[in-house]
Amino acid sequence: MTATVDRRGRAAWEALADQAEREAEGLAQQFDAIAPPREGYLSQAGAWNWSSNDQVKEAFRAAGIDLESTEDDALAAVAHPLAALLRHYRAASKLASTYGRKWLKQVAAEGRVYADWRQLGCITGRMSSSSPNMQNLPGEERYRRCFRAPEGRVLVKADYSQIELRIAARISGDKALLEAYRTGQDVHTLTARRMTGKQEVTAAERKLAKPVNFGLIYGLSARTLRRKALAEYGVSMTEEDAQRYKAAFFTTYAGIDCWHRHIRRQRPTEVRTLAGRRFVVGPDDFYGAKANYAVQGTGGDGLKAALALLWERRHEVAGAVPVLAVHDEVVVECDAGQAEAVAAWLKTAMVEAMAPLIDPVPVEVEVKVARTWGGD
DNA sequence: TGTAGTTGCGCC
DNA sequence: AAAGGGCGCAACTACA
């Protein structure tokens, strides 16, 4: 599988890299301006290295704030301009370092990216990718647009909709989830209704229901739910609120609760995916990890079965080639003229591979055709 | 100077 | 005891 960053993509990437670098530098200067003086340094400029967590803790302590950890979740809970500034700096500096100009060295001269793909790179049976890792590129459109199909070609991108929730519905047999999927309801909206007790929920409430759905399936604690809601969605709640949301979730999806209790009680030493693939776990491993292995592993099985079908059916669409697979997404490059046929071919394979695993839960695949991975 | 371990964070 | 899971990469830190 090899995606393409052509000259235009490379130029766009370089502009983004420079922009991120300038932004990180500017934020570092702002930090110097408002940070307490550093012991042993006469001038403020450049006194603190903001990438050093030891120095971050030291600077915050000088400002009267004790940080137990400097990770984003913890910083989000700190009401001080230093914390907000640091969070911005971290975001910019991540883009500048991991996804900076240096990243482009891994693009071959003709514009192709030949990453290393490991078929069983993850314990769960998912693939992993390195040099470069093609599975953790920034999700923002401005970055993904740098990956472009060659002249006369297009990218057909298809991804499974809410696949992990669907798999969890099948494994747990939860009645409410099965019914919601059977009748085509939106599960995030359903959760939001049960959390708020309202029939009509706002977009923000639905958005908050997403981490609740994904997190609680794998044993997220009320405390962590609260932290994540604040850090990732800017939503504050008390721990009691979080506890109530959690209770509402498990009342609504009693089958999920039952599944978890079963794992805790039985303390299994092996877990199987819905394809029957087994892996060994410790009896005392966290139940959430075991639940996750079964779900994530099944997703991996289904995606690989889909890729295998594409190989077996490659003669139906000569010239179409998969260039990317990101856990629940497959991108195929093909001639512009065959895009519609390839879209149908891809969607069919993805559905036919996954459907038998999670029957009777329906599989939904969203397909888009565009010149770039960013969708334009 | 090079290596190993830790922390943090990008994606799903 | 309490705990969402799975990766790979960059920067920092400690140490030889």
Coordinates of C-alpha atoms (C1' of nucleotides) in Angstrom, one line a residue:
Chain A
M1 CA 0.0 0.0 0.0
T2 CA 1.5 3.3 -1.0
A3 CA -0.1 6.7 -0.7
T4 CA 1.2 9.7 -2.7
V5 CA 2.5 13.1 -1.8
D6 CA 3.2 14.8 -5.1
R7 CA 5.0 18.1 -5.6
R8 CA 1.9 20.1 -4.8
G9 CA 1.2 18.0 -1.7
R10 CA 4.8 18.4 -0.6
A11 CA 4.6 22.2 -1.0
A12 CA 1.4 22.3 1.1
W13 CA 2.9 20.1 3.8
E14 CA 6.0 22.4 3.9
A15 CA 3.8 25.4 4.4
L16 CA 1.9 23.7 7.2
A17 CA 5.2 22.6 8.8
D18 CA 6.5 26.2 8.8
Q19 CA 3.3 27.5 10.1
A20 CA 3.3 25.1 13.0
E21 CA 6.9 25.9 13.8
R22 CA 6.3 29.7 13.8
E23 CA 3.2 29.1 16.0
A24 CA 5.2 27.1 18.5
E25 CA 7.9 29.7 18.6
G26 CA 5.4 32.5 19.2
L27 CA 3.7 30.6 22.0
A28 CA 7.1 29.9 23.6
Q29 CA 7.8 33.6 23.7
Q30 CA 4.4 34.3 25.2
F31 CA 5.3 31.8 27.9
D32 CA 8.5 33.6 28.6
A33 CA 6.6 36.8 29.0
I34 CA 4.1 35.6 31.6
A35 CA 6.0 32.8 33.3
P36 CA 7.6 33.4 36.7
P37 CA 11.4 34.0 36.6
R38 CA 13.5 30.9 36.5
E39 CA 16.0 30.5 39.3
G40 CA 19.5 31.2 38.2
Y41 CA 18.6 33.0 35.0
L42 CA 19.0 36.7 34.6
S43 CA 16.9 37.1 31.5
Q44 CA 13.5 35.6 31.0
A45 CA 13.9 35.0 27.2
G46 CA 14.5 31.3 26.6
A47 CA 14.9 30.5 30.3
W48 CA 12.3 27.8 30.3
N49 CA 12.3 24.8 28.0
W50 CA 8.6 24.2 27.6
S51 CA 9.2 20.7 26.2
S52 CA 10.7 19.6 29.5
N53 CA 8.1 18.3 31.9
D54 CA 10.4 18.8 34.9
Q55 CA 10.7 22.5 34.0
V56 CA 7.0 22.7 33.4
K57 CA 6.3 21.5 36.9
E58 CA 8.9 23.8 38.3
A59 CA 7.5 26.8 36.5
F60 CA 4.0 26.0 37.6
R61 CA 5.1 25.5 41.2
A62 CA 6.7 28.9 41.1
A63 CA 3.3 30.2 40.0
G64 CA 1.7 28.5 42.9
I65 CA 0.3 25.5 41.1
D66 CA 1.2 21.9 42.0
L67 CA 0.9 19.6 39.0
E68 CA 0.7 15.9 39.7
S69 CA 1.0 15.2 36.0
T70 CA 1.6 17.6 33.1
E71 CA -0.5 15.7 30.6
D72 CA -3.3 17.5 28.7
D73 CA -6.1 16.1 30.9
A74 CA -4.5 17.5 34.0
L75 CA -3.7 20.9 32.3
A76 CA -7.3 21.3 31.1
A77 CA -8.4 21.3 34.8
V78 CA -6.0 24.1 35.7
A79 CA -7.6 27.6 35.6
H80 CA -4.4 29.6 34.9
P81 CA -3.2 31.3 31.7
L82 CA 0.0 29.3 31.8
A83 CA -2.0 26.1 31.5
A84 CA -4.0 27.2 28.4
L85 CA -0.8 28.5 26.8
L86 CA 1.0 25.3 27.4
R87 CA -1.8 23.3 25.9
H88 CA -1.6 25.4 22.7
Y89 CA 2.1 25.1 22.6
R90 CA 2.0 21.3 22.9
A91 CA -0.5 21.1 20.0
A92 CA 1.7 23.3 17.8
S93 CA 4.9 21.7 18.7
K94 CA 3.5 18.2 18.1
L95 CA 2.7 19.3 14.5
A96 CA 6.1 20.9 14.1
S97 CA 8.1 18.0 15.4
T98 CA 6.3 14.8 14.4
Y99 CA 4.6 16.2 11.3
G100 CA 7.2 18.8 10.3
R101 CA 9.5 19.1 7.3
K102 CA 11.4 16.1 8.6
W103 CA 8.4 13.9 7.9
L104 CA 8.8 14.5 4.2
K105 CA 12.1 12.7 4.1
Q106 CA 10.0 9.5 4.2
V107 CA 8.4 10.3 0.8
A108 CA 10.2 8.7 -2.1
A109 CA 11.5 10.9 -5.0
E110 CA 8.6 10.0 -7.3
G111 CA 6.1 11.0 -4.5
R112 CA 5.1 7.6 -3.1
V113 CA 5.2 6.8 0.6
Y114 CA 6.4 3.2 1.2
A115 CA 5.6 2.6 4.8
D116 CA 6.3 -0.7 6.6
W117 CA 3.0 -2.5 7.3
R118 CA 3.0 -5.2 9.9
Q119 CA 0.1 -7.5 9.5
L120 CA -0.1 -8.4 13.2
G121 CA 1.6 -5.3 14.6
C122 CA -1.0 -5.0 17.4
I123 CA -1.8 -7.6 20.1
T124 CA -5.4 -7.3 19.1
G125 CA -4.7 -8.4 15.5
R126 CA -4.8 -5.0 13.9
M127 CA -2.1 -3.9 11.5
S128 CA 0.5 -1.4 12.5
S129 CA 2.5 0.9 10.3
S130 CA 5.8 2.6 10.7
S131 CA 8.5 4.7 8.8
P132 CA 6.2 6.6 8.5
N133 CA 3.2 5.6 10.6
M134 CA 0.4 6.1 8.2
Q135 CA -2.3 5.5 10.8
N136 CA -1.7 8.5 13.1
L137 CA -1.5 11.3 10.6
P138 CA -3.3 14.5 11.7
G139 CA -7.0 14.2 10.9
E140 CA -7.4 17.8 9.9
E141 CA -8.3 18.3 6.3
R142 CA -5.4 20.7 5.6
Y143 CA -3.0 17.8 6.4
R144 CA -4.9 15.1 4.6
R145 CA -5.2 17.1 1.4
C146 CA -1.5 16.7 1.0
F147 CA -2.1 13.1 0.0
R148 CA -3.2 13.3 -3.6
A149 CA -4.0 10.9 -6.3
P150 CA -1.8 11.2 -9.4
E151 CA -3.0 12.9 -12.5
G152 CA -6.1 11.2 -14.0
R153 CA -6.6 9.1 -10.8
V154 CA -8.8 9.5 -7.8
L155 CA -9.0 8.2 -4.3
V156 CA -12.0 6.2 -3.2
K157 CA -12.3 6.4 0.6
A158 CA -14.6 4.1 2.6
D159 CA -15.0 3.7 6.3
Y160 CA -17.2 1.6 8.6
S161 CA -19.7 3.7 10.6
Q162 CA -19.6 3.1 14.4
I163 CA -18.1 -0.3 13.9
E164 CA -16.8 -0.8 17.4
L165 CA -20.2 0.0 18.9
R166 CA -21.9 -2.4 16.5
I167 CA -19.4 -5.1 17.4
A168 CA -20.0 -4.5 21.1
A169 CA -23.8 -4.7 20.5
R170 CA -23.3 -8.1 18.9
I171 CA -20.9 -9.5 21.5
S172 CA -23.0 -8.3 24.5
G173 CA -26.3 -9.0 22.9
D174 CA -27.6 -5.7 24.4
K175 CA -31.3 -5.3 23.6
A176 CA -31.3 -1.5 23.3
L177 CA -28.3 -1.4 21.1
L178 CA -29.5 -4.2 18.9
E179 CA -32.9 -2.5 18.5
A180 CA -31.3 0.8 17.8
Y181 CA -29.2 -0.6 15.0
R182 CA -32.0 -2.7 13.7
T183 CA -34.3 0.3 13.3
G184 CA -31.5 2.6 12.1
Q185 CA -31.6 5.0 15.1
D186 CA -28.6 7.2 15.9
V187 CA -27.0 5.6 18.9
H188 CA -25.2 8.7 20.1
T189 CA -28.4 10.6 20.1
L190 CA -30.1 7.8 22.0
T191 CA -27.4 7.8 24.7
A192 CA -27.6 11.6 24.9
R193 CA -31.4 11.4 25.5
R194 CA -30.9 8.9 28.3
M195 CA -28.1 10.9 29.9
T196 CA -30.1 14.2 29.9
G197 CA -33.5 12.7 30.3
K198 CA -34.7 14.9 27.5
Q199 CA -36.3 13.8 24.2
E200 CA -34.7 16.6 22.2
V201 CA -31.0 16.9 22.7
T202 CA -28.6 19.6 21.4
A203 CA -25.7 18.9 19.1
A204 CA -23.3 19.5 22.0
E205 CA -25.1 16.9 24.1
R206 CA -24.9 14.4 21.3
K207 CA -21.2 15.2 20.9
L208 CA -20.7 14.5 24.6
A209 CA -22.4 11.2 24.3
K210 CA -19.7 9.9 21.9
P211 CA -16.9 9.6 24.4
V212 CA -19.4 8.2 26.9
N213 CA -20.4 5.4 24.5
F214 CA -16.8 4.6 23.5
G215 CA -15.3 5.0 26.9
L216 CA -17.8 3.2 29.1
I217 CA -17.8 0.1 26.9
Y218 CA -14.2 -0.4 28.0
G219 CA -14.6 0.3 31.6
L220 CA -13.9 4.0 31.8
S221 CA -14.2 5.3 35.4
A222 CA -16.4 8.2 36.4
R223 CA -13.3 10.1 37.3
T224 CA -11.7 9.6 34.0
L225 CA -14.9 10.3 32.2
R226 CA -15.0 13.7 33.9
R227 CA -11.4 14.4 33.0
K228 CA -11.9 13.5 29.4
A229 CA -15.1 15.4 29.0
L230 CA -13.3 18.5 30.1
A231 CA -10.0 18.0 28.2
E232 CA -11.5 16.8 24.9
Y233 CA -14.9 18.5 24.8
G234 CA -14.5 21.4 27.2
V235 CA -17.5 20.2 29.2
S236 CA -17.2 20.5 32.9
M237 CA -19.1 18.2 35.2
T238 CA -18.8 17.1 38.8
E239 CA -17.8 13.6 39.6
E240 CA -21.4 13.0 40.8
D241 CA -22.6 14.1 37.3
A242 CA -20.2 11.6 35.7
Q243 CA -21.4 8.9 38.1
R244 CA -25.0 9.7 37.1
Y245 CA -24.2 9.6 33.4
K246 CA -22.4 6.3 33.9
A247 CA -25.4 4.9 35.8
A248 CA -27.8 6.1 33.0
F249 CA -25.6 4.5 30.4
F250 CA -25.7 1.1 32.1
T251 CA -29.4 1.3 32.8
T252 CA -30.0 2.0 29.2
Y253 CA -27.6 -0.7 28.0
A254 CA -28.0 -3.3 30.6
G255 CA -26.6 -5.9 28.3
I256 CA -23.2 -4.1 28.3
D257 CA -23.3 -4.1 32.1
C258 CA -24.1 -7.8 32.1
W259 CA -21.3 -8.5 29.7
H260 CA -18.8 -6.6 31.9
R261 CA -20.0 -8.4 35.0
H262 CA -19.6 -11.7 33.3
I263 CA -16.0 -11.0 32.4
R264 CA -15.3 -9.8 36.0
R265 CA -16.9 -12.9 37.5
Q266 CA -15.5 -15.4 35.1
R267 CA -12.0 -14.0 35.0
P268 CA -11.3 -15.7 31.7
T269 CA -7.7 -16.6 30.6
E270 CA -8.5 -16.3 26.9
V271 CA -10.6 -13.9 24.8
R272 CA -12.0 -14.7 21.3
T273 CA -13.0 -12.3 18.5
L274 CA -16.2 -13.0 16.6
A275 CA -14.1 -14.6 13.9
G276 CA -12.9 -17.1 16.5
R277 CA -9.4 -15.8 16.8
R278 CA -8.1 -16.3 20.3
F279 CA -5.7 -14.6 22.5
V280 CA -4.4 -15.4 25.9
V281 CA -4.9 -13.0 28.8
G282 CA -4.3 -13.1 32.5
P283 CA -7.2 -13.9 34.8
D284 CA -6.7 -10.7 36.6
D285 CA -6.3 -8.4 33.6
F286 CA -8.5 -5.4 33.7
Y287 CA -12.0 -6.4 32.4
G288 CA -12.1 -3.4 30.2
A289 CA -9.0 -4.5 28.4
K290 CA -10.6 -7.9 27.7
A291 CA -13.7 -6.3 26.4
N292 CA -11.6 -4.1 24.2
Y293 CA -9.6 -7.0 22.8
A294 CA -12.7 -8.8 21.6
V295 CA -14.1 -5.7 20.0
Q296 CA -11.0 -4.2 18.5
G297 CA -9.8 -7.7 17.4
T298 CA -13.1 -8.3 15.6
G299 CA -12.8 -5.0 13.8
G300 CA -9.3 -6.1 12.7
D301 CA -10.5 -9.4 11.5
G302 CA -13.3 -7.8 9.5
L303 CA -11.1 -5.2 7.9
K304 CA -8.5 -7.8 6.9
A305 CA -11.2 -10.1 5.5
A306 CA -12.3 -7.1 3.4
L307 CA -8.8 -6.5 2.1
A308 CA -8.5 -10.2 1.2
L309 CA -11.8 -9.9 -0.8
L310 CA -10.4 -6.9 -2.6
W311 CA -7.4 -9.1 -3.6
E312 CA -9.6 -12.0 -4.7
R313 CA -11.8 -9.6 -6.7
R314 CA -9.0 -7.5 -8.1
H315 CA -9.8 -8.5 -11.7
E316 CA -13.3 -6.9 -11.5
V317 CA -11.6 -3.4 -11.4
A318 CA -8.3 -3.5 -13.2
G319 CA -6.0 -0.7 -12.1
A320 CA -7.6 -0.1 -8.7
V321 CA -5.2 -0.5 -5.8
P322 CA -5.6 -0.1 -2.0
V323 CA -3.2 2.7 -0.8
L324 CA -4.2 3.0 2.8
A325 CA -6.0 1.1 5.6
V326 CA -6.6 2.8 8.9
H327 CA -8.4 0.4 11.2
D328 CA -11.9 1.1 10.0
E329 CA -11.1 2.9 6.7
V330 CA -9.8 1.8 3.4
V331 CA -8.5 4.1 0.6
V332 CA -8.3 2.8 -3.0
E333 CA -6.6 4.6 -5.8
C334 CA -8.1 4.2 -9.3
D335 CA -8.7 5.9 -12.7
A336 CA -11.1 8.8 -12.5
G337 CA -13.4 7.1 -15.1
Q338 CA -13.9 3.9 -13.0
A339 CA -14.5 5.7 -9.7
E340 CA -18.2 4.7 -9.4
A341 CA -17.5 1.1 -10.2
V342 CA -14.7 1.0 -7.7
A343 CA -16.8 2.7 -5.0
A344 CA -19.4 -0.1 -5.3
W345 CA -16.7 -2.8 -5.5
L346 CA -15.0 -1.5 -2.3
K347 CA -18.2 -1.0 -0.4
T348 CA -19.5 -4.4 -1.3
A349 CA -16.3 -6.1 -0.1
M350 CA -16.2 -4.2 3.2
V351 CA -19.8 -5.1 3.9
E352 CA -19.6 -8.7 2.9
A353 CA -16.5 -9.2 5.0
M354 CA -17.8 -7.7 8.2
A355 CA -21.5 -8.6 8.0
P356 CA -21.2 -12.3 8.8
L357 CA -19.2 -11.5 11.9
I358 CA -21.8 -9.2 13.5
D359 CA -25.0 -10.6 12.1
P360 CA -27.8 -9.5 12.7
V361 CA -26.3 -6.0 13.4
P362 CA -26.2 -4.2 10.1
V363 CA -22.9 -2.9 8.7
E364 CA -22.8 0.6 7.3
V365 CA -20.0 1.8 5.0
E366 CA -19.6 5.4 3.9
V367 CA -17.9 6.0 0.6
K368 CA -16.5 9.1 -0.9
V369 CA -14.6 9.8 -4.1
A370 CA -12.1 12.7 -4.3
R371 CA -8.8 13.7 -5.7
T372 CA -7.2 14.0 -2.2
W373 CA -7.5 12.1 1.1
G374 CA -8.9 15.4 2.5
G375 CA -12.0 15.0 0.4
D376 CA -11.5 17.7 -2.3
Chain B
dT1 C1' 28.2 10.3 22.1
dG2 C1' 25.0 6.6 22.0
dT3 C1' 21.3 3.8 24.3
dA4 C1' 17.3 2.7 27.2
dG5 C1' 13.5 4.3 29.7
dT6 C1' 9.8 7.7 30.5
dT7 C1' 6.3 11.0 29.2
dG8 C1' 3.2 12.8 26.2
dC9 C1' 0.3 12.8 22.1
dG10 C1' -1.1 12.0 17.0
dC11 C1' -4.6 8.4 15.1
dC12 C1' -8.4 4.5 15.4
Chain C
dA1 C1' -6.5 -1.0 44.6
dA2 C1' -7.8 0.9 40.5
dA3 C1' -7.6 0.9 35.8
dG4 C1' -10.9 2.4 28.6
dG5 C1' -7.8 -0.3 24.7
dG6 C1' -4.3 -0.5 20.6
dC7 C1' -0.1 1.5 18.2
dG8 C1' 4.6 4.7 16.6
dC9 C1' 7.3 8.8 17.2
dA10 C1' 9.7 12.9 19.3
dA11 C1' 11.7 15.1 23.2
dC12 C1' 13.7 14.7 27.5
dT13 C1' 16.4 12.2 31.1
dA14 C1' 19.7 9.2 33.1
dC15 C1' 23.6 6.6 32.5
dA16 C1' 27.7 4.5 30.6

